[in-house]
Amino acid sequence: MKIFFLIQFIVLLTFALSIKGDCQIYSNMVEGTNRIFTYRDEAGAYQLLRTETVPSGLTLHMFCHGGDVIEYQCQDNGQFTTPFPMRCSKPMVANAKPVRDNECAGQMYSIGHQINGAHLELFRSCYDARNGRVLYAESDVYYKSYCEMSSVPSLAISKITGAVLMI
């Protein structure tokens, strides 16, 4: 009887060790990292990472200003190849790009990062230039279980330069 349970245990252990584990991104990793979290999709285009779970085998491309990119891969053991957080001396700055949106009573802006010629959108903001205020903003970047909405930075678009400002 003991041998039967021992064989079952060995089979279960072998199965458990063969399962690939996803990597988790925790709040301290995001808060301590000033790089932009991206990955390449099936077509090879960069996309912003919008989830807190990274599938095993996926490589993250962490961008800073001036082509400074570091790659992190999620390993089968649920750990990244390089430990977080990772900071850079010159982080990327988001830019505002006017876009068409018939739902916006003012001018809609797509706020995001330019990476390899593509605009990777963080959020959209409907801006009323006449009254100098944001009417509303739309985002799907902050859908993280660890992120409280009170900790999300407020942003504004400068009337003079069009730059995105953190408030």
CSV table of N, CA and C in Angstrom, one decimal:
chain,number,residue,atom,x,y,z
A,1,MET,N,0.8,-1.2,0.0
A,1,MET,CA,0.0,0.0,0.0
A,1,MET,C,0.9,1.3,0.0
A,2,LYS,N,2.0,1.2,0.8
A,2,LYS,CA,2.9,2.4,0.8
A,2,LYS,C,3.5,2.7,-0.5
A,3,ILE,N,3.8,1.6,-1.3
A,3,ILE,CA,4.4,1.8,-2.6
A,3,ILE,C,3.4,2.5,-3.6
A,4,PHE,N,2.1,2.1,-3.4
A,4,PHE,CA,1.1,2.7,-4.3
A,4,PHE,C,1.0,4.2,-4.1
A,5,PHE,N,1.0,4.6,-2.8
A,5,PHE,CA,1.0,6.0,-2.5
A,5,PHE,C,2.3,6.8,-2.9
A,6,LEU,N,3.4,6.1,-2.8
A,6,LEU,CA,4.6,6.6,-3.2
A,6,LEU,C,4.7,6.9,-4.7
A,7,ILE,N,4.2,5.9,-5.5
A,7,ILE,CA,4.1,6.1,-6.9
A,7,ILE,C,3.2,7.2,-7.3
A,8,GLN,N,2.0,7.3,-6.6
A,8,GLN,CA,1.1,8.4,-6.9
A,8,GLN,C,1.7,9.7,-6.6
A,9,PHE,N,2.4,9.8,-5.5
A,9,PHE,CA,3.1,11.0,-5.1
A,9,PHE,C,4.1,11.4,-6.1
A,10,ILE,N,4.9,10.5,-6.6
A,10,ILE,CA,6.0,10.8,-7.6
A,10,ILE,C,5.3,11.2,-8.9
A,11,VAL,N,4.2,10.6,-9.3
A,11,VAL,CA,3.5,11.0,-10.6
A,11,VAL,C,3.0,12.4,-10.4
A,12,LEU,N,2.3,12.7,-9.3
A,12,LEU,CA,1.8,14.1,-9.1
A,12,LEU,C,2.9,15.1,-9.0
A,13,LEU,N,4.0,14.8,-8.3
A,13,LEU,CA,5.1,15.7,-8.2
A,13,LEU,C,5.7,16.0,-9.6
A,14,THR,N,5.9,15.0,-10.4
A,14,THR,CA,6.4,15.1,-11.8
A,14,THR,C,5.5,16.0,-12.6
A,15,PHE,N,4.2,15.8,-12.5
A,15,PHE,CA,3.2,16.6,-13.2
A,15,PHE,C,3.3,18.1,-12.7
A,16,ALA,N,3.3,18.3,-11.4
A,16,ALA,CA,3.4,19.6,-10.9
A,16,ALA,C,4.6,20.4,-11.3
A,17,LEU,N,5.7,19.7,-11.4
A,17,LEU,CA,7.0,20.4,-11.8
A,17,LEU,C,7.0,20.7,-13.3
A,18,SER,N,6.2,20.0,-14.0
A,18,SER,CA,6.2,20.2,-15.5
A,18,SER,C,5.3,21.4,-15.9
A,19,ILE,N,4.4,21.8,-15.0
A,19,ILE,CA,3.5,22.9,-15.3
A,19,ILE,C,4.3,24.2,-15.3
A,20,LYS,N,4.0,25.0,-16.4
A,20,LYS,CA,4.7,26.3,-16.5
A,20,LYS,C,4.0,27.3,-15.7
A,21,GLY,N,4.7,28.1,-15.0
A,21,GLY,CA,4.1,29.2,-14.2
A,21,GLY,C,4.2,30.5,-14.8
A,22,ASP,N,3.1,31.3,-14.8
A,22,ASP,CA,3.1,32.6,-15.2
A,22,ASP,C,3.9,33.5,-14.2
A,23,CYS,N,4.3,34.7,-14.7
A,23,CYS,CA,5.0,35.6,-13.8
A,23,CYS,C,4.0,36.7,-13.4
A,24,GLN,N,4.0,37.1,-12.1
A,24,GLN,CA,3.2,38.2,-11.6
A,24,GLN,C,4.0,39.5,-11.5
A,25,ILE,N,3.3,40.5,-11.9
A,25,ILE,CA,3.8,41.9,-11.7
A,25,ILE,C,3.1,42.5,-10.5
A,26,TYR,N,3.9,42.8,-9.5
A,26,TYR,CA,3.3,43.4,-8.3
A,26,TYR,C,3.5,44.9,-8.2
A,27,SER,N,2.7,45.5,-7.3
A,27,SER,CA,2.7,47.0,-7.3
A,27,SER,C,4.1,47.6,-7.0
A,28,ASN,N,5.0,46.9,-6.2
A,28,ASN,CA,6.3,47.5,-5.9
A,28,ASN,C,7.2,47.4,-7.2
A,29,MET,N,6.9,46.4,-8.1
A,29,MET,CA,7.7,46.3,-9.3
A,29,MET,C,7.3,47.5,-10.2
A,30,VAL,N,6.1,47.8,-10.3
A,30,VAL,CA,5.6,49.0,-11.2
A,30,VAL,C,6.1,50.3,-10.6
A,31,GLU,N,5.8,50.5,-9.3
A,31,GLU,CA,6.2,51.7,-8.6
A,31,GLU,C,7.7,52.0,-8.6
A,32,GLY,N,8.5,50.9,-8.6
A,32,GLY,CA,9.9,51.1,-8.5
A,32,GLY,C,10.6,51.1,-9.9
A,33,THR,N,9.8,51.0,-10.9
A,33,THR,CA,10.4,50.9,-12.3
A,33,THR,C,9.8,52.1,-13.1
A,34,ASN,N,10.8,52.9,-13.7
A,34,ASN,CA,10.3,54.0,-14.5
A,34,ASN,C,10.4,53.7,-16.0
A,35,ARG,N,10.6,52.5,-16.3
A,35,ARG,CA,10.6,52.0,-17.7
A,35,ARG,C,9.2,51.7,-18.2
A,36,ILE,N,9.0,51.7,-19.5
A,36,ILE,CA,7.7,51.4,-20.1
A,36,ILE,C,7.6,49.9,-20.4
A,37,PHE,N,6.6,49.3,-19.8
A,37,PHE,CA,6.4,47.8,-20.0
A,37,PHE,C,5.7,47.5,-21.3
A,38,THR,N,6.4,46.9,-22.2
A,38,THR,CA,5.9,46.5,-23.5
A,38,THR,C,6.2,45.0,-23.8
A,39,TYR,N,5.6,44.5,-24.8
A,39,TYR,CA,5.9,43.2,-25.4
A,39,TYR,C,5.6,43.2,-26.9
A,40,ARG,N,6.0,42.2,-27.6
A,40,ARG,CA,5.7,42.2,-29.0
A,40,ARG,C,4.5,41.2,-29.2
A,41,ASP,N,3.6,41.6,-30.0
A,41,ASP,CA,2.4,40.8,-30.3
A,41,ASP,C,2.8,39.8,-31.4
A,42,GLU,N,1.8,39.0,-31.9
A,42,GLU,CA,2.1,38.0,-32.9
A,42,GLU,C,2.6,38.5,-34.2
A,43,ALA,N,2.3,39.8,-34.5
A,43,ALA,CA,2.8,40.4,-35.8
A,43,ALA,C,4.1,41.1,-35.6
A,44,GLY,N,4.7,41.1,-34.3
A,44,GLY,CA,6.0,41.7,-34.0
A,44,GLY,C,5.9,43.1,-33.6
A,45,ALA,N,4.7,43.7,-33.5
A,45,ALA,CA,4.5,45.1,-33.1
A,45,ALA,C,4.5,45.2,-31.6
A,46,TYR,N,5.1,46.3,-31.1
A,46,TYR,CA,5.1,46.5,-29.7
A,46,TYR,C,3.7,46.9,-29.2
A,47,GLN,N,3.4,46.4,-28.0
A,47,GLN,CA,2.1,46.7,-27.3
A,47,GLN,C,2.4,47.0,-25.9
A,48,LEU,N,1.6,47.9,-25.3
A,48,LEU,CA,1.8,48.1,-23.8
A,48,LEU,C,1.3,46.9,-23.1
A,49,LEU,N,2.0,46.6,-22.0
A,49,LEU,CA,1.5,45.5,-21.1
A,49,LEU,C,0.4,46.1,-20.3
A,50,ARG,N,-0.8,45.5,-20.4
A,50,ARG,CA,-2.0,46.0,-19.7
A,50,ARG,C,-2.5,45.1,-18.6
A,51,THR,N,-1.7,44.0,-18.3
A,51,THR,CA,-2.2,43.1,-17.3
A,51,THR,C,-1.1,42.9,-16.3
A,52,GLU,N,-1.4,42.3,-15.2
A,52,GLU,CA,-0.4,42.0,-14.1
A,52,GLU,C,0.1,40.6,-14.2
A,53,THR,N,-0.4,39.8,-15.1
A,53,THR,CA,0.1,38.5,-15.3
A,53,THR,C,0.8,38.4,-16.6
A,54,VAL,N,2.1,37.8,-16.6
A,54,VAL,CA,2.8,37.7,-17.8
A,54,VAL,C,3.0,36.2,-18.1
A,55,PRO,N,2.5,35.7,-19.3
A,55,PRO,CA,2.6,34.3,-19.6
A,55,PRO,C,4.1,33.8,-19.6
A,56,SER,N,4.3,32.6,-19.2
A,56,SER,CA,5.6,31.9,-19.3
A,56,SER,C,6.1,32.0,-20.7
A,57,GLY,N,7.4,32.4,-20.8
A,57,GLY,CA,8.0,32.5,-22.2
A,57,GLY,C,7.9,33.8,-22.8
A,58,LEU,N,7.0,34.7,-22.4
A,58,LEU,CA,6.9,36.0,-23.0
A,58,LEU,C,8.0,36.9,-22.6
A,59,THR,N,8.6,37.7,-23.5
A,59,THR,CA,9.6,38.6,-23.2
A,59,THR,C,9.1,40.0,-23.1
A,60,LEU,N,9.4,40.7,-22.0
A,60,LEU,CA,9.0,42.1,-21.9
A,60,LEU,C,10.1,42.9,-22.4
A,61,HIS,N,9.8,44.0,-23.1
A,61,HIS,CA,10.8,45.0,-23.6
A,61,HIS,C,10.5,46.3,-22.8
A,62,MET,N,11.5,46.6,-21.9
A,62,MET,CA,11.3,47.7,-21.0
A,62,MET,C,12.1,48.9,-21.6
A,63,PHE,N,11.3,49.9,-22.0
A,63,PHE,CA,11.8,51.1,-22.7
A,63,PHE,C,12.1,52.3,-21.8
A,64,CYS,N,13.2,53.0,-22.1
A,64,CYS,CA,13.5,54.3,-21.6
A,64,CYS,C,13.8,55.2,-22.8
A,65,HIS,N,14.1,56.4,-22.5
A,65,HIS,CA,14.4,57.4,-23.6
A,65,HIS,C,15.6,57.0,-24.4
A,66,GLY,N,15.6,57.3,-25.7
A,66,GLY,CA,16.8,57.2,-26.5
A,66,GLY,C,17.2,55.8,-26.9
A,67,GLY,N,16.2,54.9,-27.0
A,67,GLY,CA,16.5,53.5,-27.4
A,67,GLY,C,17.1,52.6,-26.4
A,68,ASP,N,17.0,53.1,-25.1
A,68,ASP,CA,17.5,52.2,-24.0
A,68,ASP,C,16.4,51.2,-23.7
A,69,VAL,N,16.7,50.0,-24.1
A,69,VAL,CA,15.7,48.9,-23.9
A,69,VAL,C,16.4,47.7,-23.2
A,70,ILE,N,15.7,47.2,-22.2
A,70,ILE,CA,16.2,46.0,-21.5
A,70,ILE,C,15.1,44.9,-21.6
A,71,GLU,N,15.5,43.7,-21.9
A,71,GLU,CA,14.5,42.6,-22.1
A,71,GLU,C,14.5,41.7,-20.8
A,72,TYR,N,13.3,41.4,-20.4
A,72,TYR,CA,13.0,40.5,-19.3
A,72,TYR,C,12.2,39.4,-19.8
A,73,GLN,N,12.5,38.2,-19.5
A,73,GLN,CA,11.7,37.0,-20.0
A,73,GLN,C,11.0,36.4,-18.7
A,74,CYS,N,9.8,36.0,-18.9
A,74,CYS,CA,9.1,35.2,-17.8
A,74,CYS,C,9.5,33.8,-18.0
A,75,GLN,N,10.1,33.2,-17.0
A,75,GLN,CA,10.6,31.8,-17.1
A,75,GLN,C,9.6,30.9,-16.6
A,76,ASP,N,9.8,29.6,-16.9
A,76,ASP,CA,8.8,28.6,-16.5
A,76,ASP,C,8.6,28.5,-15.0
A,77,ASN,N,9.6,28.9,-14.2
A,77,ASN,CA,9.4,28.9,-12.8
A,77,ASN,C,8.7,30.0,-12.2
A,78,GLY,N,8.1,30.9,-13.0
A,78,GLY,CA,7.3,32.0,-12.6
A,78,GLY,C,8.1,33.2,-12.2
A,79,GLN,N,9.4,33.2,-12.5
A,79,GLN,CA,10.3,34.3,-12.2
A,79,GLN,C,10.8,35.0,-13.5
A,80,PHE,N,11.1,36.3,-13.4
A,80,PHE,CA,11.7,37.0,-14.5
A,80,PHE,C,13.2,36.7,-14.6
A,81,THR,N,13.8,36.8,-15.7
A,81,THR,CA,15.3,36.6,-15.9
A,81,THR,C,16.1,37.6,-15.2
A,82,THR,N,15.6,38.8,-15.0
A,82,THR,CA,16.2,39.9,-14.3
A,82,THR,C,15.3,40.4,-13.2
A,83,PRO,N,15.8,40.6,-12.0
A,83,PRO,CA,14.9,41.0,-10.9
A,83,PRO,C,14.4,42.5,-11.1
A,84,PHE,N,13.2,42.7,-10.7
A,84,PHE,CA,12.6,44.1,-10.6
A,84,PHE,C,13.0,44.7,-9.3
A,85,PRO,N,12.9,46.0,-9.1
A,85,PRO,CA,12.5,47.0,-10.1
A,85,PRO,C,13.8,47.4,-11.0
A,86,MET,N,13.5,48.1,-12.1
A,86,MET,CA,14.6,48.5,-12.9
A,86,MET,C,14.4,50.0,-13.3
A,87,ARG,N,15.3,50.8,-13.0
A,87,ARG,CA,15.2,52.2,-13.2
A,87,ARG,C,16.2,52.7,-14.3
A,88,CYS,N,15.9,53.8,-14.9
A,88,CYS,CA,16.8,54.4,-15.9
A,88,CYS,C,16.9,55.9,-15.6
A,89,SER,N,18.0,56.5,-16.0
A,89,SER,CA,18.3,57.9,-15.7
A,89,SER,C,17.4,58.8,-16.5
A,90,LYS,N,17.0,58.4,-17.7
A,90,LYS,CA,16.2,59.4,-18.5
A,90,LYS,C,14.9,58.6,-19.0
A,91,PRO,N,13.8,58.6,-18.2
A,91,PRO,CA,12.6,57.9,-18.6
A,91,PRO,C,11.9,58.6,-19.7
A,92,MET,N,11.1,57.8,-20.4
A,92,MET,CA,10.3,58.4,-21.6
A,92,MET,C,9.3,59.3,-21.1
A,93,VAL,N,8.9,60.3,-21.9
A,93,VAL,CA,7.9,61.2,-21.5
A,93,VAL,C,6.7,61.0,-22.5
A,94,ALA,N,5.5,60.9,-21.9
A,94,ALA,CA,4.3,60.7,-22.8
A,94,ALA,C,4.1,62.0,-23.6
A,95,ASN,N,3.4,61.8,-24.8
A,95,ASN,CA,3.0,62.9,-25.6
A,95,ASN,C,1.6,62.9,-25.9
A,96,ALA,N,1.0,64.0,-26.3
A,96,ALA,CA,-0.4,64.1,-26.6
A,96,ALA,C,-0.6,64.2,-28.1
A,97,LYS,N,-1.4,63.4,-28.7
A,97,LYS,CA,-1.7,63.3,-30.1
A,97,LYS,C,-3.2,63.6,-30.3
A,98,PRO,N,-3.6,64.6,-31.1
A,98,PRO,CA,-5.0,64.8,-31.4
A,98,PRO,C,-5.6,63.7,-32.2
A,99,VAL,N,-6.7,63.2,-31.8
A,99,VAL,CA,-7.4,62.2,-32.5
A,99,VAL,C,-8.9,62.5,-32.7
A,100,ARG,N,-9.5,62.0,-33.7
A,100,ARG,CA,-11.0,62.2,-33.9
A,100,ARG,C,-11.8,61.4,-33.0
A,101,ASP,N,-12.8,62.0,-32.4
A,101,ASP,CA,-13.8,61.3,-31.6
A,101,ASP,C,-15.0,62.1,-31.5
A,102,ASN,N,-16.1,61.6,-32.1
A,102,ASN,CA,-17.4,62.3,-32.2
A,102,ASN,C,-18.1,62.4,-30.9
A,103,GLU,N,-17.7,61.6,-29.9
A,103,GLU,CA,-18.3,61.6,-28.6
A,103,GLU,C,-17.8,62.8,-27.7
A,104,CYS,N,-16.6,63.3,-28.1
A,104,CYS,CA,-16.0,64.3,-27.3
A,104,CYS,C,-16.4,65.7,-27.7
A,105,ALA,N,-17.0,66.5,-26.8
A,105,ALA,CA,-17.4,67.8,-27.1
A,105,ALA,C,-16.3,68.8,-27.3
A,106,GLY,N,-15.1,68.5,-27.0
A,106,GLY,CA,-13.9,69.3,-27.2
A,106,GLY,C,-13.0,68.6,-28.2
A,107,GLN,N,-11.7,68.7,-27.9
A,107,GLN,CA,-10.7,68.0,-28.7
A,107,GLN,C,-10.2,66.7,-27.9
A,108,MET,N,-10.3,65.6,-28.6
A,108,MET,CA,-9.8,64.3,-27.9
A,108,MET,C,-8.3,64.2,-28.2
A,109,TYR,N,-7.6,63.8,-27.2
A,109,TYR,CA,-6.2,63.6,-27.3
A,109,TYR,C,-5.9,62.1,-26.9
A,110,SER,N,-5.0,61.5,-27.6
A,110,SER,CA,-4.5,60.2,-27.2
A,110,SER,C,-3.1,60.5,-26.5
A,111,ILE,N,-3.0,60.1,-25.3
A,111,ILE,CA,-1.8,60.3,-24.5
A,111,ILE,C,-1.0,59.0,-24.5
A,112,GLY,N,0.2,59.0,-24.9
A,112,GLY,CA,1.0,57.8,-25.0
A,112,GLY,C,2.4,58.0,-25.3
A,113,HIS,N,3.1,56.9,-25.6
A,113,HIS,CA,4.5,56.9,-25.9
A,113,HIS,C,4.8,56.5,-27.3
A,114,GLN,N,5.8,57.2,-28.0
A,114,GLN,CA,6.2,56.8,-29.3
A,114,GLN,C,7.3,55.8,-29.2
A,115,ILE,N,7.1,54.6,-29.7
A,115,ILE,CA,8.1,53.5,-29.7
A,115,ILE,C,8.2,52.9,-31.1
A,116,ASN,N,9.3,53.0,-31.7
A,116,ASN,CA,9.6,52.5,-33.0
A,116,ASN,C,8.5,53.0,-34.0
A,117,GLY,N,8.2,54.3,-33.9
A,117,GLY,CA,7.3,55.0,-34.9
A,117,GLY,C,5.9,54.7,-34.6
A,118,ALA,N,5.5,53.9,-33.6
A,118,ALA,CA,4.1,53.7,-33.2
A,118,ALA,C,3.7,54.4,-32.0
A,119,HIS,N,2.5,54.9,-31.9
A,119,HIS,CA,2.0,55.6,-30.8
A,119,HIS,C,1.3,54.6,-29.9
A,120,LEU,N,1.8,54.3,-28.7
A,120,LEU,CA,1.2,53.3,-27.8
A,120,LEU,C,0.4,54.1,-26.8
A,121,GLU,N,-0.9,54.0,-26.9
A,121,GLU,CA,-1.8,54.8,-26.1
A,121,GLU,C,-1.9,54.3,-24.6
A,122,LEU,N,-1.7,55.3,-23.7
A,122,LEU,CA,-1.9,55.1,-22.3
A,122,LEU,C,-3.4,55.3,-22.0
A,123,PHE,N,-3.9,56.5,-22.4
A,123,PHE,CA,-5.3,56.9,-22.2
A,123,PHE,C,-5.7,58.0,-23.2
A,124,ARG,N,-7.0,58.3,-23.2
A,124,ARG,CA,-7.5,59.3,-24.0
A,124,ARG,C,-8.1,60.4,-23.1
A,125,SER,N,-8.0,61.6,-23.5
A,125,SER,CA,-8.5,62.7,-22.7
A,125,SER,C,-9.3,63.7,-23.6
A,126,CYS,N,-10.5,64.0,-23.2
A,126,CYS,CA,-11.4,64.9,-24.0
A,126,CYS,C,-11.1,66.3,-23.3
A,127,TYR,N,-10.6,67.2,-24.1
A,127,TYR,CA,-10.1,68.5,-23.5
A,127,TYR,C,-11.0,69.6,-24.1
A,128,ASP,N,-11.5,70.5,-23.2
A,128,ASP,CA,-12.2,71.7,-23.5
A,128,ASP,C,-11.2,72.9,-23.5
A,129,ALA,N,-10.7,73.2,-24.6
A,129,ALA,CA,-9.7,74.3,-24.7
A,129,ALA,C,-10.3,75.7,-24.3
A,130,ARG,N,-11.5,75.9,-24.6
A,130,ARG,CA,-12.1,77.2,-24.3
A,130,ARG,C,-12.2,77.5,-22.8
A,131,ASN,N,-12.5,76.4,-22.1
A,131,ASN,CA,-12.6,76.6,-20.6
A,131,ASN,C,-11.4,76.1,-19.9
A,132,GLY,N,-10.4,75.5,-20.6
A,132,GLY,CA,-9.2,75.1,-20.0
A,132,GLY,C,-9.3,73.9,-19.1
A,133,ARG,N,-10.1,72.9,-19.4
A,133,ARG,CA,-10.3,71.8,-18.5
A,133,ARG,C,-10.5,70.5,-19.3
A,134,VAL,N,-10.2,69.4,-18.6
A,134,VAL,CA,-10.5,68.1,-19.1
A,134,VAL,C,-11.9,67.7,-18.8
A,135,LEU,N,-12.7,67.3,-19.9
A,135,LEU,CA,-14.1,66.9,-19.7
A,135,LEU,C,-14.2,65.5,-19.1
A,136,TYR,N,-13.4,64.6,-19.7
A,136,TYR,CA,-13.3,63.2,-19.2
A,136,TYR,C,-12.1,62.5,-19.8
A,137,ALA,N,-11.7,61.4,-19.2
A,137,ALA,CA,-10.6,60.6,-19.7
A,137,ALA,C,-11.0,59.2,-19.7
A,138,GLU,N,-10.4,58.4,-20.6
A,138,GLU,CA,-10.7,57.0,-20.8
A,138,GLU,C,-9.4,56.2,-20.7
A,139,SER,N,-9.3,55.1,-20.0
A,139,SER,CA,-8.1,54.3,-19.9
A,139,SER,C,-8.4,52.9,-19.6
A,140,ASP,N,-7.5,52.0,-20.1
A,140,ASP,CA,-7.6,50.6,-19.6
A,140,ASP,C,-6.2,50.1,-19.1
A,141,VAL,N,-5.3,51.1,-18.8
A,141,VAL,CA,-4.0,50.7,-18.3
A,141,VAL,C,-4.1,50.4,-16.8
A,142,TYR,N,-5.0,51.0,-16.1
A,142,TYR,CA,-5.0,50.8,-14.6
A,142,TYR,C,-5.9,49.7,-14.1
A,143,TYR,N,-6.2,48.8,-14.9
A,143,TYR,CA,-7.0,47.6,-14.5
A,143,TYR,C,-6.1,46.6,-13.8
A,144,LYS,N,-5.6,46.9,-12.7
A,144,LYS,CA,-4.7,46.0,-11.9
A,144,LYS,C,-5.4,45.9,-10.5
A,145,SER,N,-5.3,44.7,-10.0
A,145,SER,CA,-6.0,44.4,-8.7
A,145,SER,C,-5.3,45.1,-7.6
A,146,TYR,N,-4.0,45.5,-7.7
A,146,TYR,CA,-3.3,46.1,-6.7
A,146,TYR,C,-3.3,47.6,-6.7
A,147,CYS,N,-3.9,48.2,-7.8
A,147,CYS,CA,-3.9,49.6,-8.0
A,147,CYS,C,-5.2,50.3,-7.5
A,148,GLU,N,-5.1,51.2,-6.5
A,148,GLU,CA,-6.3,51.9,-6.0
A,148,GLU,C,-6.4,53.1,-6.9
A,149,MET,N,-7.6,53.5,-7.3
A,149,MET,CA,-7.8,54.6,-8.2
A,149,MET,C,-7.3,55.9,-7.6
A,150,SER,N,-7.2,56.0,-6.3
A,150,SER,CA,-6.7,57.3,-5.6
A,150,SER,C,-5.2,57.4,-5.9
A,151,SER,N,-4.5,56.3,-6.3
A,151,SER,CA,-3.1,56.4,-6.5
A,151,SER,C,-2.8,56.7,-8.0
A,152,VAL,N,-3.8,56.8,-8.8
A,152,VAL,CA,-3.5,57.1,-10.3
A,152,VAL,C,-3.3,58.5,-10.4
A,153,PRO,N,-2.2,58.9,-11.1
A,153,PRO,CA,-1.8,60.3,-11.2
A,153,PRO,C,-2.8,61.1,-12.0
A,154,SER,N,-3.1,62.3,-11.7
A,154,SER,CA,-3.9,63.2,-12.5
A,154,SER,C,-3.0,63.9,-13.5
A,155,LEU,N,-3.5,64.0,-14.7
A,155,LEU,CA,-2.8,64.6,-15.8
A,155,LEU,C,-3.5,65.7,-16.5
A,156,ALA,N,-2.8,66.7,-17.0
A,156,ALA,CA,-3.4,67.8,-17.7
A,156,ALA,C,-2.5,68.0,-19.0
A,157,ILE,N,-3.1,68.7,-20.0
A,157,ILE,CA,-2.4,69.1,-21.2
A,157,ILE,C,-2.2,70.6,-21.1
A,158,SER,N,-0.9,71.0,-21.3
A,158,SER,CA,-0.6,72.4,-21.3
A,158,SER,C,-1.2,73.1,-22.5
A,159,LYS,N,-1.8,74.2,-22.2
A,159,LYS,CA,-2.4,75.0,-23.3
A,159,LYS,C,-1.3,75.6,-24.2
A,160,ILE,N,-0.2,75.8,-23.6
A,160,ILE,CA,0.9,76.5,-24.4
A,160,ILE,C,1.7,75.5,-25.2
A,161,THR,N,2.1,74.5,-24.6
A,161,THR,CA,3.1,73.6,-25.3
A,161,THR,C,2.4,72.2,-25.7
A,162,GLY,N,1.3,71.9,-25.2
A,162,GLY,CA,0.7,70.6,-25.5
A,162,GLY,C,1.3,69.5,-24.8
A,163,ALA,N,2.2,69.8,-23.9
A,163,ALA,CA,2.9,68.7,-23.1
A,163,ALA,C,1.9,68.1,-22.0
A,164,VAL,N,2.1,66.9,-21.7
A,164,VAL,CA,1.4,66.2,-20.7
A,164,VAL,C,2.0,66.5,-19.3
A,165,LEU,N,1.2,67.0,-18.4
A,165,LEU,CA,1.7,67.4,-17.1
A,165,LEU,C,1.1,66.5,-16.0
A,166,MET,N,1.9,66.0,-15.0
A,166,MET,CA,1.3,65.3,-13.9
A,166,MET,C,0.9,66.3,-12.8
A,167,ILE,N,-0.3,66.1,-12.3
A,167,ILE,CA,-0.8,67.0,-11.2
A,167,ILE,C,-0.7,66.3,-9.9
